[in-house]
């Protein structure tokens, strides 16, 4: 019945559309998939029966996805469809399901728009799909009101009683000379938040930031400040401060109980010559218990990249890594990329370090103008988490419309 309804929706959308475009992709993948609510019990997340992922499984599966966009009446009406179907090749330890990330109808008018259906929202406060509606209205040239509400269903599942919860969001955006300010609020069944976002330019310095307050628990939710400045065509300076509160989450030996994390990042970029850059970044990550330091140096070219990173901190962990990679696009539409990253790292309270290497290979080829095949392969040496060291997949995608 579900497949019939989806097919009828696709046919009806195609019939109504005056301008249609989209893509259909099919492929075979292997490796641990993204988690969803059904996999918690199966893979051991938050389970009293088992505490580990199934380490010796390849999780081979087929994945088919349809994306469809259309409009008519001079773009007064629009619709969007994004559906994915995944089927495991084994009857045990695999999940087959259909996910609908987006399926909505949109009406545009002179001062804004109205949407209804399943909408996809991704931000610091909202993640996943929303079954409901959204609207935007320009009160004036410089003031716009936006609103979103409905049932928040993560992972695009057709229905999930564990995660379906009421959600409401609204913001008011103000344009002021070289700055944009946004005052916003969020309501869910678990938490309510209020905050502000801003971005603009001051004395040739690009500035953006945000601040959020958790009203329900009377605590800071998140915050941040980003600065970027180019004193000349060769040099670019950047800085970032980020304050975040982790979600309640458990998996095997890792427990996050809503702790507050601070991160400070400083960066320098030097343009050596056309398409070649030298980057240096220094980051400090802080919790109430410890501070970790991460240093990165990277050279990026048109056809290659090479870098070095070093992690050390009060936790006792140490990591030294090097990354080498290259990419090349041929005139016949063939794209190739490959790289290797040797890493030496040390576990907590261990004196000896572990040496491991990760490899990746990417390839894409346009067989015809609308048809493309792509390959993604990763191999991890000395993998201590999963027995199967390989991840990747092969995909064929057909693009249609203008």
Coordinates of C-alpha atoms in Angstrom, one line a residue:
X1 CA 0.0 0.0 0.0
X2 CA 2.8 2.4 0.9
X3 CA 4.6 1.8 -2.5
X4 CA 1.3 2.4 -4.3
X5 CA 0.7 5.7 -2.6
X6 CA 4.3 6.8 -3.3
X7 CA 3.9 5.9 -7.0
X8 CA 0.6 7.8 -7.2
X9 CA 2.2 10.8 -5.7
X10 CA 5.1 10.7 -8.2
X11 CA 2.6 10.4 -11.2
X12 CA 0.4 13.2 -9.9
X13 CA 3.4 15.5 -9.4
X14 CA 4.7 14.8 -12.9
X15 CA 1.3 15.5 -14.4
X16 CA 1.0 18.9 -12.6
X17 CA 4.5 20.1 -13.2
X18 CA 5.3 22.6 -15.9
X19 CA 9.0 22.4 -15.1
X20 CA 10.3 19.2 -13.6
X21 CA 13.8 18.1 -12.6
X22 CA 15.4 15.6 -10.3
X23 CA 17.5 12.4 -10.1
X24 CA 17.2 8.7 -9.5
X25 CA 20.1 6.8 -8.0
X26 CA 20.6 3.2 -7.3
X27 CA 23.6 1.5 -5.7
X28 CA 25.2 -1.1 -3.5
X29 CA 26.9 -0.2 -0.2
X30 CA 28.7 -1.9 2.6
X31 CA 29.8 -0.7 6.1
X32 CA 28.1 0.3 9.3
X33 CA 25.0 2.3 8.3
X34 CA 23.7 5.4 10.0
X35 CA 21.8 4.7 13.3
X36 CA 18.0 4.9 13.5
X37 CA 15.6 3.9 16.2
X38 CA 15.1 0.3 14.9
X39 CA 18.9 -0.3 15.0
X40 CA 19.2 0.6 18.7
X41 CA 18.1 -2.8 20.0
X42 CA 19.7 -4.6 17.0
X43 CA 23.1 -3.0 17.2
X44 CA 23.3 -2.6 21.0
X45 CA 22.6 1.2 21.4
X46 CA 21.0 1.8 24.8
X47 CA 20.2 -1.9 25.1
X48 CA 20.2 -4.0 28.2
X49 CA 20.8 -7.2 26.3
X50 CA 23.9 -6.3 24.4
X51 CA 26.5 -3.5 24.5
X52 CA 28.4 -3.7 21.3
X53 CA 27.9 -3.3 17.6
X54 CA 27.9 -6.5 15.5
X55 CA 31.6 -6.3 14.7
X56 CA 31.8 -9.0 12.1
X57 CA 29.0 -7.9 9.7
X58 CA 29.6 -6.1 6.4
X59 CA 26.1 -4.6 6.4
X60 CA 25.8 -5.0 2.6
X61 CA 22.7 -3.3 1.3
X62 CA 21.1 -1.8 -1.8
X63 CA 20.0 1.9 -1.7
X64 CA 17.6 3.5 -4.1
X65 CA 16.8 7.2 -4.0
X66 CA 14.4 9.5 -5.9
X67 CA 14.6 13.3 -5.8
X68 CA 12.0 15.3 -7.6
X69 CA 11.4 19.1 -7.9
X70 CA 8.8 20.8 -10.0
X71 CA 6.9 24.1 -10.4
X72 CA 4.1 25.6 -12.5
X73 CA 2.2 28.8 -12.9
X74 CA 5.4 30.8 -13.2
X75 CA 6.9 29.2 -10.1
X76 CA 3.9 30.3 -8.0
X77 CA 3.5 26.7 -7.0
X78 CA 6.3 24.3 -6.2
X79 CA 6.7 20.8 -4.9
X80 CA 9.6 18.6 -3.7
X81 CA 10.0 14.9 -3.2
X82 CA 12.9 13.1 -1.6
X83 CA 12.5 9.3 -0.9
X84 CA 15.1 6.7 -0.1
X85 CA 14.6 2.9 0.1
X86 CA 17.3 0.6 1.7
X87 CA 17.3 -3.2 1.6
X88 CA 19.7 -5.4 3.5
X89 CA 21.0 -8.4 1.5
X90 CA 20.9 -10.7 4.6
X91 CA 17.7 -11.6 6.5
X92 CA 19.3 -11.3 9.9
X93 CA 21.0 -8.3 11.4
X94 CA 19.8 -6.0 8.6
X95 CA 17.0 -3.5 8.4
X96 CA 15.0 -2.7 5.3
X97 CA 13.0 0.5 5.4
X98 CA 11.6 3.4 3.4
X99 CA 12.5 6.9 4.4
X100 CA 10.8 10.1 3.2
X101 CA 12.9 13.1 3.9
X102 CA 10.8 15.6 2.0
X103 CA 7.4 15.7 0.3
X104 CA 5.8 19.1 0.4
X105 CA 3.7 21.6 -1.6
X106 CA 4.7 25.3 -1.6
X107 CA 2.8 28.4 -2.6
X108 CA 4.9 31.6 -3.3
X109 CA 3.5 35.1 -3.2
X110 CA 4.9 38.6 -3.3
X111 CA 5.8 38.8 0.4
X112 CA 6.8 35.2 1.1
X113 CA 5.6 31.6 0.9
X114 CA 3.6 28.9 2.6
X115 CA 4.6 25.2 2.7
X116 CA 2.7 22.1 3.8
X117 CA 3.8 18.4 4.0
X118 CA 6.9 16.8 5.2
X119 CA 9.7 19.4 5.3
X120 CA 13.4 18.8 5.9
X121 CA 15.0 21.1 8.5
X122 CA 18.6 21.0 9.5
X123 CA 20.1 23.6 11.9
X124 CA 21.7 23.7 15.3
X125 CA 18.3 23.4 17.0
X126 CA 16.3 21.3 14.5
X127 CA 17.4 18.0 12.9
X128 CA 15.4 15.7 10.6
X129 CA 12.0 16.0 9.0
X130 CA 8.9 18.0 10.1
X131 CA 5.4 16.8 9.3
X132 CA 3.5 20.1 9.3
X133 CA 3.9 23.5 7.7
X134 CA 6.1 26.5 7.3
X135 CA 5.5 30.1 6.3
X136 CA 7.5 33.3 5.6
X137 CA 6.2 36.8 5.5
X138 CA 8.0 40.1 4.8
X139 CA 6.6 42.8 7.0
X140 CA 8.8 45.4 5.3
X141 CA 11.9 45.6 3.2
X142 CA 14.1 45.0 6.2
X143 CA 11.9 42.8 8.5
X144 CA 10.9 39.2 7.7
X145 CA 9.0 36.7 9.9
X146 CA 9.5 32.9 9.5
X147 CA 7.7 30.1 11.3
X148 CA 7.8 26.3 11.2
X149 CA 5.6 23.7 13.1
X150 CA 4.5 20.1 13.2
X151 CA 5.7 16.7 14.3
X152 CA 9.5 16.2 14.3
X153 CA 10.3 12.8 12.9
X154 CA 14.1 12.1 12.8
X155 CA 15.7 10.0 10.0
X156 CA 12.8 10.6 7.6
X157 CA 10.9 7.5 8.8
X158 CA 7.3 7.0 7.7
X159 CA 6.3 6.8 11.4
X160 CA 8.3 6.5 14.6
X161 CA 6.4 6.7 17.9
X162 CA 9.7 7.0 19.8
X163 CA 10.8 10.2 18.1
X164 CA 7.6 11.9 16.8
X165 CA 7.2 15.0 19.0
X166 CA 5.5 18.3 18.6
X167 CA 7.8 21.1 17.5
X168 CA 7.3 24.8 16.9
X169 CA 9.9 27.4 15.7
X170 CA 9.7 31.0 14.8
X171 CA 12.2 33.8 14.1
X172 CA 12.2 37.5 13.1
X173 CA 15.0 38.7 10.8
X174 CA 16.1 42.4 10.8
X175 CA 18.4 43.8 8.0
X176 CA 20.4 46.8 9.3
X177 CA 22.9 48.4 6.9
X178 CA 25.7 45.8 6.8
X179 CA 24.3 43.5 9.4
X180 CA 21.5 40.9 9.7
X181 CA 20.0 40.0 13.1
X182 CA 17.7 37.1 13.7
X183 CA 15.7 36.7 17.0
X184 CA 14.4 33.1 17.3
X185 CA 12.5 30.7 19.6
X186 CA 12.0 26.9 19.7
X187 CA 9.4 24.8 21.5
X188 CA 9.4 21.0 21.8
X189 CA 7.9 18.6 24.3
X190 CA 11.3 18.3 26.0
X191 CA 12.9 21.7 25.8
X192 CA 12.2 25.4 24.9
X193 CA 15.0 27.7 23.7
X194 CA 15.4 31.3 22.8
X195 CA 18.3 33.0 21.0
X196 CA 19.8 35.3 18.5
X197 CA 21.9 35.0 15.3
X198 CA 23.8 37.7 13.5
X199 CA 26.2 38.2 10.6
X200 CA 27.8 41.2 8.8
X201 CA 30.9 43.2 8.3
X202 CA 32.6 45.7 10.6
X203 CA 35.8 47.6 9.6
X204 CA 36.4 45.0 6.8
X205 CA 36.2 42.2 9.3
X206 CA 33.6 39.5 8.6
X207 CA 31.6 38.7 11.7
X208 CA 29.0 36.0 12.4
X209 CA 27.7 34.5 15.6
X210 CA 24.9 33.1 17.7
X211 CA 23.7 32.7 21.2
X212 CA 21.0 30.3 22.5
X213 CA 19.5 29.8 26.0
X214 CA 17.8 26.7 27.3
X215 CA 14.7 28.1 29.0
X216 CA 13.5 24.7 30.3
X217 CA 16.7 23.8 32.1
X218 CA 17.8 27.4 32.9
X219 CA 21.2 27.0 31.2
X220 CA 23.2 28.1 28.1
X221 CA 22.3 26.0 25.1
X222 CA 25.0 27.1 22.6
X223 CA 26.9 30.1 21.4
X224 CA 29.6 31.1 19.0
X225 CA 31.6 33.9 17.3
X226 CA 33.4 33.8 13.9
X227 CA 35.8 36.4 12.6
X228 CA 37.6 36.6 9.3
X229 CA 39.9 39.3 8.0
X230 CA 42.1 39.6 4.9
X231 CA 44.9 42.2 5.3
X232 CA 46.1 41.5 1.8
X233 CA 45.3 39.3 -1.2
X234 CA 47.9 36.8 0.1
X235 CA 46.9 36.5 3.7
X236 CA 43.6 35.5 5.5
X237 CA 43.2 35.4 9.2
X238 CA 40.3 33.7 11.0
X239 CA 39.1 33.0 14.5
X240 CA 36.3 30.9 15.9
X241 CA 34.8 30.4 19.4
X242 CA 32.2 27.8 19.9
X243 CA 30.2 26.9 23.0
X244 CA 28.0 23.8 22.8
X245 CA 26.1 21.5 25.1
X246 CA 26.1 17.8 24.1
X247 CA 22.8 15.9 23.9
X248 CA 22.0 13.0 26.2
X249 CA 23.5 10.0 24.3
X250 CA 25.0 6.7 25.2
X251 CA 26.9 4.1 23.2
X252 CA 29.0 1.3 24.7
X253 CA 31.8 3.0 26.7
X254 CA 30.8 6.6 25.7
X255 CA 28.4 8.6 27.8
X256 CA 27.4 12.2 27.1
X257 CA 25.2 13.7 29.8
X258 CA 24.7 17.1 28.4
X259 CA 28.1 18.5 29.3
X260 CA 29.3 21.9 28.1
X261 CA 32.2 22.0 25.7
X262 CA 34.2 25.1 24.6
X263 CA 36.3 25.2 21.5
X264 CA 38.7 28.0 20.4
X265 CA 40.2 27.9 16.8
X266 CA 42.7 30.3 15.2
X267 CA 43.7 30.0 11.6
X268 CA 46.1 31.5 9.0
X269 CA 45.9 31.0 5.3
X270 CA 48.6 32.1 2.8
X271 CA 48.1 32.0 -0.9
X272 CA 51.4 30.9 -2.3
X273 CA 50.3 31.3 -5.9
X274 CA 47.2 30.5 -8.0
X275 CA 45.2 27.5 -6.6
X276 CA 47.9 26.7 -4.0
X277 CA 47.4 27.5 -0.3
X278 CA 49.2 27.0 2.9
X279 CA 46.9 26.7 6.0
X280 CA 47.7 26.6 9.7
X281 CA 45.1 26.0 12.4
X282 CA 45.4 25.7 16.1
X283 CA 42.4 24.4 18.2
X284 CA 41.8 24.0 21.9
X285 CA 38.8 22.0 23.1
X286 CA 37.8 22.4 26.7
X287 CA 35.5 20.7 29.1
X288 CA 35.2 21.0 32.9
X289 CA 37.6 18.1 33.3
X290 CA 40.4 18.7 30.7
X291 CA 41.8 20.6 27.7
X292 CA 42.8 19.0 24.4
X293 CA 45.1 20.7 21.8
X294 CA 45.0 20.0 18.0
X295 CA 47.5 21.5 15.6
X296 CA 47.0 21.2 11.8
X297 CA 49.2 22.3 8.8
X298 CA 48.0 21.7 5.3
X299 CA 49.1 22.5 1.7
X300 CA 46.3 22.5 -0.8
X301 CA 46.9 22.5 -4.6
X302 CA 44.9 22.1 -7.7
X303 CA 45.8 18.4 -7.9
X304 CA 47.0 17.4 -4.5
X305 CA 46.9 18.0 -0.7
X306 CA 49.3 17.2 2.0
X307 CA 49.0 17.8 5.7
X308 CA 50.1 17.1 9.3
X309 CA 48.1 17.1 12.5
X310 CA 49.1 16.6 16.1
X311 CA 46.8 16.0 19.1
X312 CA 47.8 16.2 22.7
X313 CA 46.1 17.1 26.0
X314 CA 45.3 16.5 29.6
X315 CA 43.5 13.3 28.9
X316 CA 46.8 11.5 28.1
X317 CA 45.8 10.8 24.5
X318 CA 48.4 11.4 21.8
X319 CA 48.0 11.4 18.1
X320 CA 50.3 12.2 15.2
X321 CA 48.9 12.0 11.6
X322 CA 49.9 12.7 8.0
X323 CA 47.5 13.0 5.1
X324 CA 48.5 12.7 1.4
X325 CA 45.9 13.0 -1.4
X326 CA 45.5 13.8 -5.0
X327 CA 42.7 14.5 -7.5
X328 CA 42.4 14.9 -11.2
X329 CA 39.5 15.5 -13.7
X330 CA 40.0 14.4 -17.3
X331 CA 38.4 15.9 -20.3
X332 CA 36.2 12.9 -20.9
X333 CA 34.3 13.4 -17.6
X334 CA 36.3 11.0 -15.5
X335 CA 37.2 12.2 -12.0
X336 CA 39.7 10.4 -9.8
X337 CA 40.8 11.0 -6.2
X338 CA 42.9 8.9 -3.8
X339 CA 44.7 9.4 -0.6
X340 CA 46.4 7.8 2.4
X341 CA 46.6 8.9 6.1
X342 CA 49.0 7.2 8.4
X343 CA 48.2 7.8 12.1
X344 CA 50.0 7.0 15.3
X345 CA 47.8 7.3 18.4
X346 CA 47.7 6.4 22.0
X347 CA 44.8 5.2 24.2
X348 CA 44.2 6.5 27.7
X349 CA 46.6 4.9 30.2
X350 CA 48.6 3.0 27.5
X351 CA 52.3 3.5 27.1
X352 CA 52.6 2.0 23.6
X353 CA 51.1 3.8 20.7
X354 CA 49.2 2.1 17.8
X355 CA 50.2 2.7 14.2
X356 CA 47.4 2.5 11.7
X357 CA 46.7 3.7 8.1
X358 CA 43.5 4.7 6.3
X359 CA 43.1 4.7 2.5
X360 CA 40.5 6.1 0.3
X361 CA 39.6 6.0 -3.4
X362 CA 37.0 8.0 -5.3
X363 CA 36.0 7.8 -8.9
X364 CA 33.1 9.3 -11.0
X365 CA 32.4 9.1 -14.7
X366 CA 29.7 10.7 -16.8
X367 CA 28.7 8.0 -19.2
X368 CA 26.2 10.3 -20.9
X369 CA 25.2 13.9 -20.1
X370 CA 22.5 12.8 -17.6
X371 CA 24.0 9.5 -16.5
X372 CA 26.9 9.2 -13.9
X373 CA 28.5 6.3 -12.1
X374 CA 30.5 6.8 -9.0
X375 CA 32.7 4.6 -6.7
X376 CA 33.7 5.2 -3.1
X377 CA 36.1 2.9 -1.3
X378 CA 37.7 3.2 2.1
X379 CA 40.1 0.8 3.9
X380 CA 41.1 1.0 7.6
X381 CA 44.2 -0.9 8.7
X382 CA 44.3 -2.1 12.4
X383 CA 40.7 -1.4 12.9
X384 CA 39.9 -2.1 16.6
X385 CA 36.2 -1.3 16.4
X386 CA 34.9 -3.4 13.5
X387 CA 36.3 -6.7 12.1
X388 CA 35.5 -5.7 8.5
X389 CA 38.0 -3.0 7.6
X390 CA 36.3 -1.9 4.4
X391 CA 33.5 0.6 3.7
X392 CA 32.2 2.0 0.4
X393 CA 29.8 1.6 -2.5
X394 CA 29.0 1.8 -6.2
X395 CA 26.2 4.1 -7.4
X396 CA 24.5 4.9 -10.7
X397 CA 22.6 8.2 -10.9
X398 CA 20.4 9.5 -13.7
X399 CA 19.6 13.3 -13.7
X400 CA 16.6 14.5 -15.6
X401 CA 15.0 17.9 -16.3
X402 CA 16.6 21.3 -16.7

